[in-house]
Amino acid sequence: EVQLVESGGGLVQPGRSLRLSCAASGFTFDDYAMHWVRQAPGKGLEWVSGISWNSGSIGYADSVKGRFTISRDNAKNSLYLQMNSLRAEDTALYYCAKEGVAVAGFDPWGQGTLVTVSS
Amino acid sequence: VIWMTQSPSLLSASTGDRVIISCRMSQGISSYLAWYQQKPGKAPELLIYAASTLQSGVPSRFSGSGSGTDFTLTISCLQSEDFATYYCQQYYSFPYTFGQGTKLEIK
């Protein structure tokens, strides 16, 4: 069974940093691109960042560019999101998601980890 | 950035109805479009990818169509478990983007 488990969320003050992790299992991790998507409380989905299987292609939403860094460790079947200079508007549930074969949407998604940025 | 306009934002319907949700892109994306369903407190689930390909396990009452800039998700014969929020997503180019969402509620 394919499983994605996020961790690392929590309460953090504005301007501080946080690192999210996503542990993957049940599939050949280094065959697939991976993504982070967030959802602010009561709001819609916002794609945050994505990384190709070999880290050769990386993209960011304009709202996080220059502050967030995505990375992966294929030996550890893990995806990461380093979040710096956090703002109140970064408060959200952060999901990790696996990209389908031949770029076929995101499936599955993890259950998310909550990041709250507040003083 | 590819902008998406998803409509309507709120849709009221009854069990057994047929509903259509639309998604329009600011530029052509070929068929690089997916549709997701999200229920309260749950992660989104993939329904359709490549604009019209049904994800394994998704009921056949869901269908997608379109290419280029205009896309639709159709749910024929609504069931009680279909009342949820639906999102379109383009994955043609970074940054990937989602539509604003359509909440499908019981009339």
PDB file of C-alpha atoms in Angstrom:
ATOM      1  CA  GLU A   1       0.000   0.000   0.000  1.00  0.00           C
ATOM      2  CA  VAL A   2       1.305   3.422  -0.966  1.00  0.00           C
ATOM      3  CA  GLN A   3       1.647   5.616   2.089  1.00  0.00           C
ATOM      4  CA  LEU A   4       2.822   9.179   2.670  1.00  0.00           C
ATOM      5  CA  VAL A   5       3.290  10.453   6.212  1.00  0.00           C
ATOM      6  CA  GLU A   6       4.083  14.094   6.872  1.00  0.00           C
ATOM      7  CA  SER A   7       5.727  15.404  10.032  1.00  0.00           C
ATOM      8  CA  GLY A   8       7.449  18.492  11.370  1.00  0.00           C
ATOM      9  CA  GLY A   9       4.532  20.886  11.645  1.00  0.00           C
ATOM     10  CA  GLY A  10       3.823  22.982  14.687  1.00  0.00           C
ATOM     11  CA  LEU A  11       3.506  26.472  16.113  1.00  0.00           C
ATOM     12  CA  VAL A  12       6.277  28.851  15.065  1.00  0.00           C
ATOM     13  CA  GLN A  13       6.805  32.583  15.404  1.00  0.00           C
ATOM     14  CA  PRO A  14       6.856  34.853  12.363  1.00  0.00           C
ATOM     15  CA  GLY A  15      10.300  35.091  10.820  1.00  0.00           C
ATOM     16  CA  ARG A  16      11.403  31.702  12.136  1.00  0.00           C
ATOM     17  CA  SER A  17      12.057  28.473  10.247  1.00  0.00           C
ATOM     18  CA  LEU A  18      10.556  25.011  10.123  1.00  0.00           C
ATOM     19  CA  ARG A  19      11.404  21.849   8.209  1.00  0.00           C
ATOM     20  CA  LEU A  20       8.695  19.473   7.072  1.00  0.00           C
ATOM     21  CA  SER A  21       9.326  15.839   6.189  1.00  0.00           C
ATOM     22  CA  CYS A  22       7.330  13.297   4.231  1.00  0.00           C
ATOM     23  CA  ALA A  23       8.118   9.602   4.640  1.00  0.00           C
ATOM     24  CA  ALA A  24       7.101   7.485   1.659  1.00  0.00           C
ATOM     25  CA  SER A  25       6.498   3.762   1.502  1.00  0.00           C
ATOM     26  CA  GLY A  26       4.854   1.158  -0.687  1.00  0.00           C
ATOM     27  CA  PHE A  27       6.310   2.330  -3.995  1.00  0.00           C
ATOM     28  CA  THR A  28       9.654   2.950  -5.688  1.00  0.00           C
ATOM     29  CA  PHE A  29      10.189   6.475  -4.405  1.00  0.00           C
ATOM     30  CA  ASP A  30      12.927   7.488  -6.841  1.00  0.00           C
ATOM     31  CA  ASP A  31      10.676   6.761  -9.836  1.00  0.00           C
ATOM     32  CA  TYR A  32       8.298   9.630  -9.082  1.00  0.00           C
ATOM     33  CA  ALA A  33       8.146  13.385  -8.811  1.00  0.00           C
ATOM     34  CA  MET A  34       6.798  14.666  -5.495  1.00  0.00           C
ATOM     35  CA  HIS A  35       4.972  17.807  -4.402  1.00  0.00           C
ATOM     36  CA  TRP A  36       3.906  19.900  -1.461  1.00  0.00           C
ATOM     37  CA  VAL A  37       0.416  21.411  -1.444  1.00  0.00           C
ATOM     38  CA  ARG A  38      -1.055  23.511   1.338  1.00  0.00           C
ATOM     39  CA  GLN A  39      -4.509  24.493   2.486  1.00  0.00           C
ATOM     40  CA  ALA A  40      -5.115  27.421   4.781  1.00  0.00           C
ATOM     41  CA  PRO A  41      -7.966  26.945   7.273  1.00  0.00           C
ATOM     42  CA  GLY A  42     -11.277  27.072   5.431  1.00  0.00           C
ATOM     43  CA  LYS A  43      -9.597  27.863   2.118  1.00  0.00           C
ATOM     44  CA  GLY A  44      -8.760  26.087  -1.125  1.00  0.00           C
ATOM     45  CA  LEU A  45      -5.728  24.163  -2.250  1.00  0.00           C
ATOM     46  CA  GLU A  46      -2.478  25.924  -3.115  1.00  0.00           C
ATOM     47  CA  TRP A  47       0.384  24.144  -4.838  1.00  0.00           C
ATOM     48  CA  VAL A  48       3.606  25.064  -3.002  1.00  0.00           C
ATOM     49  CA  SER A  49       6.485  23.214  -4.642  1.00  0.00           C
ATOM     50  CA  GLY A  50       7.432  20.187  -6.696  1.00  0.00           C
ATOM     51  CA  ILE A  51      10.585  18.183  -7.397  1.00  0.00           C
ATOM     52  CA  SER A  52      11.361  15.661 -10.112  1.00  0.00           C
ATOM     53  CA  TRP A  53      12.560  12.141  -9.386  1.00  0.00           C
ATOM     54  CA  ASN A  54      16.244  13.106  -9.605  1.00  0.00           C
ATOM     55  CA  SER A  55      15.909  16.670  -8.236  1.00  0.00           C
ATOM     56  CA  GLY A  56      16.766  17.971 -11.699  1.00  0.00           C
ATOM     57  CA  SER A  57      13.554  19.960 -12.034  1.00  0.00           C
ATOM     58  CA  ILE A  58      12.195  22.036  -9.162  1.00  0.00           C
ATOM     59  CA  GLY A  59       9.410  24.580  -9.037  1.00  0.00           C
ATOM     60  CA  TYR A  60       7.886  26.930  -6.479  1.00  0.00           C
ATOM     61  CA  ALA A  61       4.781  29.017  -6.113  1.00  0.00           C
ATOM     62  CA  ASP A  62       5.514  32.735  -6.325  1.00  0.00           C
ATOM     63  CA  SER A  63       4.238  33.112  -2.756  1.00  0.00           C
ATOM     64  CA  VAL A  64       7.097  30.983  -1.344  1.00  0.00           C
ATOM     65  CA  LYS A  65       9.888  31.474  -3.856  1.00  0.00           C
ATOM     66  CA  GLY A  66      13.105  32.512  -2.145  1.00  0.00           C
ATOM     67  CA  ARG A  67      11.854  31.435   1.284  1.00  0.00           C
ATOM     68  CA  PHE A  68      11.071  27.726   0.893  1.00  0.00           C
ATOM     69  CA  THR A  69      13.354  24.973  -0.389  1.00  0.00           C
ATOM     70  CA  ILE A  70      12.199  21.541  -1.484  1.00  0.00           C
ATOM     71  CA  SER A  71      14.525  18.563  -1.451  1.00  0.00           C
ATOM     72  CA  ARG A  72      14.456  14.792  -1.410  1.00  0.00           C
ATOM     73  CA  ASP A  73      16.614  11.931  -0.249  1.00  0.00           C
ATOM     74  CA  ASN A  74      15.907   8.912  -2.423  1.00  0.00           C
ATOM     75  CA  ALA A  75      18.032   6.660  -0.224  1.00  0.00           C
ATOM     76  CA  LYS A  76      15.732   7.479   2.687  1.00  0.00           C
ATOM     77  CA  ASN A  77      12.477   7.572   0.685  1.00  0.00           C
ATOM     78  CA  SER A  78      11.880  11.036   2.049  1.00  0.00           C
ATOM     79  CA  LEU A  79      10.740  14.442   0.832  1.00  0.00           C
ATOM     80  CA  TYR A  80      11.467  17.686   2.665  1.00  0.00           C
ATOM     81  CA  LEU A  81      10.346  21.301   2.725  1.00  0.00           C
ATOM     82  CA  GLN A  82      12.612  23.826   4.433  1.00  0.00           C
ATOM     83  CA  MET A  83      10.538  26.866   5.275  1.00  0.00           C
ATOM     84  CA  ASN A  84      12.349  30.075   6.225  1.00  0.00           C
ATOM     85  CA  SER A  85      11.135  33.591   7.037  1.00  0.00           C
ATOM     86  CA  LEU A  86       7.695  32.242   7.872  1.00  0.00           C
ATOM     87  CA  ARG A  87       4.710  34.573   7.730  1.00  0.00           C
ATOM     88  CA  ALA A  88       1.227  34.423   9.201  1.00  0.00           C
ATOM     89  CA  GLU A  89      -0.127  33.707   5.719  1.00  0.00           C
ATOM     90  CA  ASP A  90       1.924  30.487   5.605  1.00  0.00           C
ATOM     91  CA  THR A  91      -0.397  29.031   8.251  1.00  0.00           C
ATOM     92  CA  ALA A  92      -1.918  25.959   6.644  1.00  0.00           C
ATOM     93  CA  LEU A  93      -2.174  22.212   6.517  1.00  0.00           C
ATOM     94  CA  TYR A  94       0.723  21.023   4.383  1.00  0.00           C
ATOM     95  CA  TYR A  95       0.205  17.921   2.274  1.00  0.00           C
ATOM     96  CA  CYS A  96       2.807  15.817   0.546  1.00  0.00           C
ATOM     97  CA  ALA A  97       1.632  14.193  -2.703  1.00  0.00           C
ATOM     98  CA  LYS A  98       3.037  11.745  -5.208  1.00  0.00           C
ATOM     99  CA  GLU A  99       2.814  12.583  -8.882  1.00  0.00           C
ATOM    100  CA  GLY A 100       1.331   9.877 -11.088  1.00  0.00           C
ATOM    101  CA  VAL A 101       3.105   8.019 -13.847  1.00  0.00           C
ATOM    102  CA  ALA A 102       3.632  10.141 -16.975  1.00  0.00           C
ATOM    103  CA  VAL A 103       2.556  13.251 -15.081  1.00  0.00           C
ATOM    104  CA  ALA A 104      -0.910  12.046 -14.252  1.00  0.00           C
ATOM    105  CA  GLY A 105      -2.118  14.144 -11.365  1.00  0.00           C
ATOM    106  CA  PHE A 106      -1.330  13.713  -7.698  1.00  0.00           C
ATOM    107  CA  ASP A 107      -2.136  10.388  -6.092  1.00  0.00           C
ATOM    108  CA  PRO A 108      -2.085   9.671  -3.270  1.00  0.00           C
ATOM    109  CA  TRP A 109      -1.822  12.484  -0.760  1.00  0.00           C
ATOM    110  CA  GLY A 110      -0.678  12.260   2.834  1.00  0.00           C
ATOM    111  CA  GLN A 111      -2.926  13.339   5.679  1.00  0.00           C
ATOM    112  CA  GLY A 112      -1.033  16.588   6.167  1.00  0.00           C
ATOM    113  CA  THR A 113       0.901  18.358   8.896  1.00  0.00           C
ATOM    114  CA  LEU A 114      -0.350  21.626  10.364  1.00  0.00           C
ATOM    115  CA  VAL A 115       1.880  24.679  10.411  1.00  0.00           C
ATOM    116  CA  THR A 116       0.746  27.646  12.479  1.00  0.00           C
ATOM    117  CA  VAL A 117       2.698  30.874  12.255  1.00  0.00           C
ATOM    118  CA  SER A 118       1.834  33.160  15.130  1.00  0.00           C
ATOM    119  CA  SER A 119       3.465  35.192  17.835  1.00  0.00           C
TER     120      SER A 119
ATOM    121  CA  VAL B   1       1.692  31.826 -14.297  1.00  0.00           C
ATOM    122  CA  ILE B   2      -1.338  30.021 -15.698  1.00  0.00           C
ATOM    123  CA  TRP B   3      -4.513  31.405 -14.119  1.00  0.00           C
ATOM    124  CA  MET B   4      -7.556  29.233 -13.657  1.00  0.00           C
ATOM    125  CA  THR B   5     -11.188  30.193 -13.326  1.00  0.00           C
ATOM    126  CA  GLN B   6     -13.341  27.447 -11.830  1.00  0.00           C
ATOM    127  CA  SER B   7     -17.103  27.817 -11.760  1.00  0.00           C
ATOM    128  CA  PRO B   8     -19.438  27.798 -10.048  1.00  0.00           C
ATOM    129  CA  SER B   9     -17.976  28.245  -6.577  1.00  0.00           C
ATOM    130  CA  LEU B  10     -21.146  26.837  -5.019  1.00  0.00           C
ATOM    131  CA  LEU B  11     -23.516  24.348  -6.582  1.00  0.00           C
ATOM    132  CA  SER B  12     -26.759  23.128  -5.034  1.00  0.00           C
ATOM    133  CA  ALA B  13     -28.164  19.904  -6.368  1.00  0.00           C
ATOM    134  CA  SER B  14     -30.216  16.875  -5.435  1.00  0.00           C
ATOM    135  CA  THR B  15     -29.443  13.181  -5.429  1.00  0.00           C
ATOM    136  CA  GLY B  16     -29.930  11.849  -8.945  1.00  0.00           C
ATOM    137  CA  ASP B  17     -29.118  15.154 -10.643  1.00  0.00           C
ATOM    138  CA  ARG B  18     -26.487  15.677 -13.294  1.00  0.00           C
ATOM    139  CA  VAL B  19     -24.041  18.496 -12.574  1.00  0.00           C
ATOM    140  CA  ILE B  20     -21.255  20.160 -14.522  1.00  0.00           C
ATOM    141  CA  ILE B  21     -18.276  22.064 -13.136  1.00  0.00           C
ATOM    142  CA  SER B  22     -16.127  24.162 -15.437  1.00  0.00           C
ATOM    143  CA  CYS B  23     -12.504  25.197 -15.426  1.00  0.00           C
ATOM    144  CA  ARG B  24     -11.032  27.764 -17.814  1.00  0.00           C
ATOM    145  CA  MET B  25      -7.308  28.425 -18.255  1.00  0.00           C
ATOM    146  CA  SER B  26      -5.593  31.702 -19.117  1.00  0.00           C
ATOM    147  CA  GLN B  27      -3.561  29.830 -21.736  1.00  0.00           C
ATOM    148  CA  GLY B  28      -3.617  26.435 -23.403  1.00  0.00           C
ATOM    149  CA  ILE B  29      -2.488  23.435 -21.377  1.00  0.00           C
ATOM    150  CA  SER B  30      -3.218  20.636 -23.839  1.00  0.00           C
ATOM    151  CA  SER B  31      -4.793  17.931 -21.637  1.00  0.00           C
ATOM    152  CA  TYR B  32      -2.648  18.420 -18.539  1.00  0.00           C
ATOM    153  CA  LEU B  33      -5.597  18.789 -16.213  1.00  0.00           C
ATOM    154  CA  ALA B  34      -6.735  16.838 -13.171  1.00  0.00           C
ATOM    155  CA  TRP B  35      -9.862  16.897 -11.022  1.00  0.00           C
ATOM    156  CA  TYR B  36      -9.923  16.158  -7.286  1.00  0.00           C
ATOM    157  CA  GLN B  37     -12.627  15.566  -4.703  1.00  0.00           C
ATOM    158  CA  GLN B  38     -12.165  16.656  -1.109  1.00  0.00           C
ATOM    159  CA  LYS B  39     -14.431  15.840   1.806  1.00  0.00           C
ATOM    160  CA  PRO B  40     -14.287  17.727   5.121  1.00  0.00           C
ATOM    161  CA  GLY B  41     -11.288  16.771   7.239  1.00  0.00           C
ATOM    162  CA  LYS B  42      -9.832  14.561   4.513  1.00  0.00           C
ATOM    163  CA  ALA B  43      -7.028  14.838   1.984  1.00  0.00           C
ATOM    164  CA  PRO B  44      -8.034  15.409  -1.643  1.00  0.00           C
ATOM    165  CA  GLU B  45      -8.491  12.373  -3.864  1.00  0.00           C
ATOM    166  CA  LEU B  46      -7.708  12.181  -7.553  1.00  0.00           C
ATOM    167  CA  LEU B  47     -10.752  11.593  -9.740  1.00  0.00           C
ATOM    168  CA  ILE B  48      -9.592  12.314 -13.271  1.00  0.00           C
ATOM    169  CA  TYR B  49      -6.263  13.031 -14.934  1.00  0.00           C
ATOM    170  CA  ALA B  50      -5.227  13.919 -18.462  1.00  0.00           C
ATOM    171  CA  ALA B  51      -8.530  15.814 -18.658  1.00  0.00           C
ATOM    172  CA  SER B  52     -10.652  12.725 -19.274  1.00  0.00           C
ATOM    173  CA  THR B  53      -8.980   9.588 -17.851  1.00  0.00           C
ATOM    174  CA  LEU B  54     -10.796   8.134 -14.885  1.00  0.00           C
ATOM    175  CA  GLN B  55      -8.535   7.208 -11.965  1.00  0.00           C
ATOM    176  CA  SER B  56      -8.744   3.545 -10.996  1.00  0.00           C
ATOM    177  CA  GLY B  57     -11.570   2.879  -8.590  1.00  0.00           C
ATOM    178  CA  VAL B  58     -13.512   6.061  -9.362  1.00  0.00           C
ATOM    179  CA  PRO B  59     -17.167   5.444 -10.291  1.00  0.00           C
ATOM    180  CA  SER B  60     -18.086   5.837 -13.947  1.00  0.00           C
ATOM    181  CA  ARG B  61     -20.676   8.526 -13.143  1.00  0.00           C
ATOM    182  CA  PHE B  62     -17.680  10.895 -13.047  1.00  0.00           C
ATOM    183  CA  SER B  63     -16.370  12.060 -16.411  1.00  0.00           C
ATOM    184  CA  GLY B  64     -14.094  14.793 -17.675  1.00  0.00           C
ATOM    185  CA  SER B  65     -13.732  16.514 -20.999  1.00  0.00           C
ATOM    186  CA  GLY B  66     -11.926  19.341 -22.732  1.00  0.00           C
ATOM    187  CA  SER B  67      -8.503  20.344 -23.946  1.00  0.00           C
ATOM    188  CA  GLY B  68      -6.604  23.560 -24.475  1.00  0.00           C
ATOM    189  CA  THR B  69      -8.272  26.135 -22.255  1.00  0.00           C
ATOM    190  CA  ASP B  70     -11.751  24.839 -21.414  1.00  0.00           C
ATOM    191  CA  PHE B  71     -12.521  21.788 -19.309  1.00  0.00           C
ATOM    192  CA  THR B  72     -15.503  20.269 -17.556  1.00  0.00           C
ATOM    193  CA  LEU B  73     -16.185  17.711 -14.863  1.00  0.00           C
ATOM    194  CA  THR B  74     -19.569  16.028 -15.126  1.00  0.00           C
ATOM    195  CA  ILE B  75     -21.177  13.961 -12.414  1.00  0.00           C
ATOM    196  CA  SER B  76     -24.197  12.087 -13.686  1.00  0.00           C
ATOM    197  CA  CYS B  77     -26.794  10.774 -11.270  1.00  0.00           C
ATOM    198  CA  LEU B  78     -25.457  12.325  -8.051  1.00  0.00           C
ATOM    199  CA  GLN B  79     -25.093  10.044  -5.072  1.00  0.00           C
ATOM    200  CA  SER B  80     -25.084  11.146  -1.418  1.00  0.00           C
ATOM    201  CA  GLU B  81     -21.352  10.501  -1.136  1.00  0.00           C
ATOM    202  CA  ASP B  82     -20.630  12.940  -3.990  1.00  0.00           C
ATOM    203  CA  PHE B  83     -21.456  16.023  -1.947  1.00  0.00           C
ATOM    204  CA  ALA B  84     -18.003  17.472  -1.416  1.00  0.00           C
ATOM    205  CA  THR B  85     -15.664  20.124  -2.770  1.00  0.00           C
ATOM    206  CA  TYR B  86     -14.088  19.689  -6.211  1.00  0.00           C
ATOM    207  CA  TYR B  87     -10.896  21.226  -7.553  1.00  0.00           C
ATOM    208  CA  CYS B  88      -9.312  21.361 -10.973  1.00  0.00           C
ATOM    209  CA  GLN B  89      -5.534  21.518 -11.319  1.00  0.00           C
ATOM    210  CA  GLN B  90      -3.222  22.236 -14.213  1.00  0.00           C
ATOM    211  CA  TYR B  91       0.101  20.419 -14.329  1.00  0.00           C
ATOM    212  CA  TYR B  92       1.251  21.692 -17.716  1.00  0.00           C
ATOM    213  CA  SER B  93       3.966  23.923 -16.311  1.00  0.00           C
ATOM    214  CA  PHE B  94       5.388  25.239 -13.051  1.00  0.00           C
ATOM    215  CA  PRO B  95       3.959  26.768 -11.026  1.00  0.00           C
ATOM    216  CA  TYR B  96       1.183  24.222 -11.014  1.00  0.00           C
ATOM    217  CA  THR B  97      -2.122  25.807 -10.018  1.00  0.00           C
ATOM    218  CA  PHE B  98      -5.482  24.781  -8.607  1.00  0.00           C
ATOM    219  CA  GLY B  99      -8.882  26.225  -9.294  1.00  0.00           C
ATOM    220  CA  GLN B 100     -10.699  28.013  -6.495  1.00  0.00           C
ATOM    221  CA  GLY B 101     -12.902  25.003  -5.780  1.00  0.00           C
ATOM    222  CA  THR B 102     -16.584  24.150  -6.200  1.00  0.00           C
ATOM    223  CA  LYS B 103     -18.578  23.177  -3.155  1.00  0.00           C
ATOM    224  CA  LEU B 104     -21.345  20.795  -4.129  1.00  0.00           C
ATOM    225  CA  GLU B 105     -24.095  20.898  -1.549  1.00  0.00           C
ATOM    226  CA  ILE B 106     -27.422  19.209  -1.124  1.00  0.00           C
ATOM    227  CA  LYS B 107     -30.358  21.333  -2.281  1.00  0.00           C
TER     228      LYS B 107
END
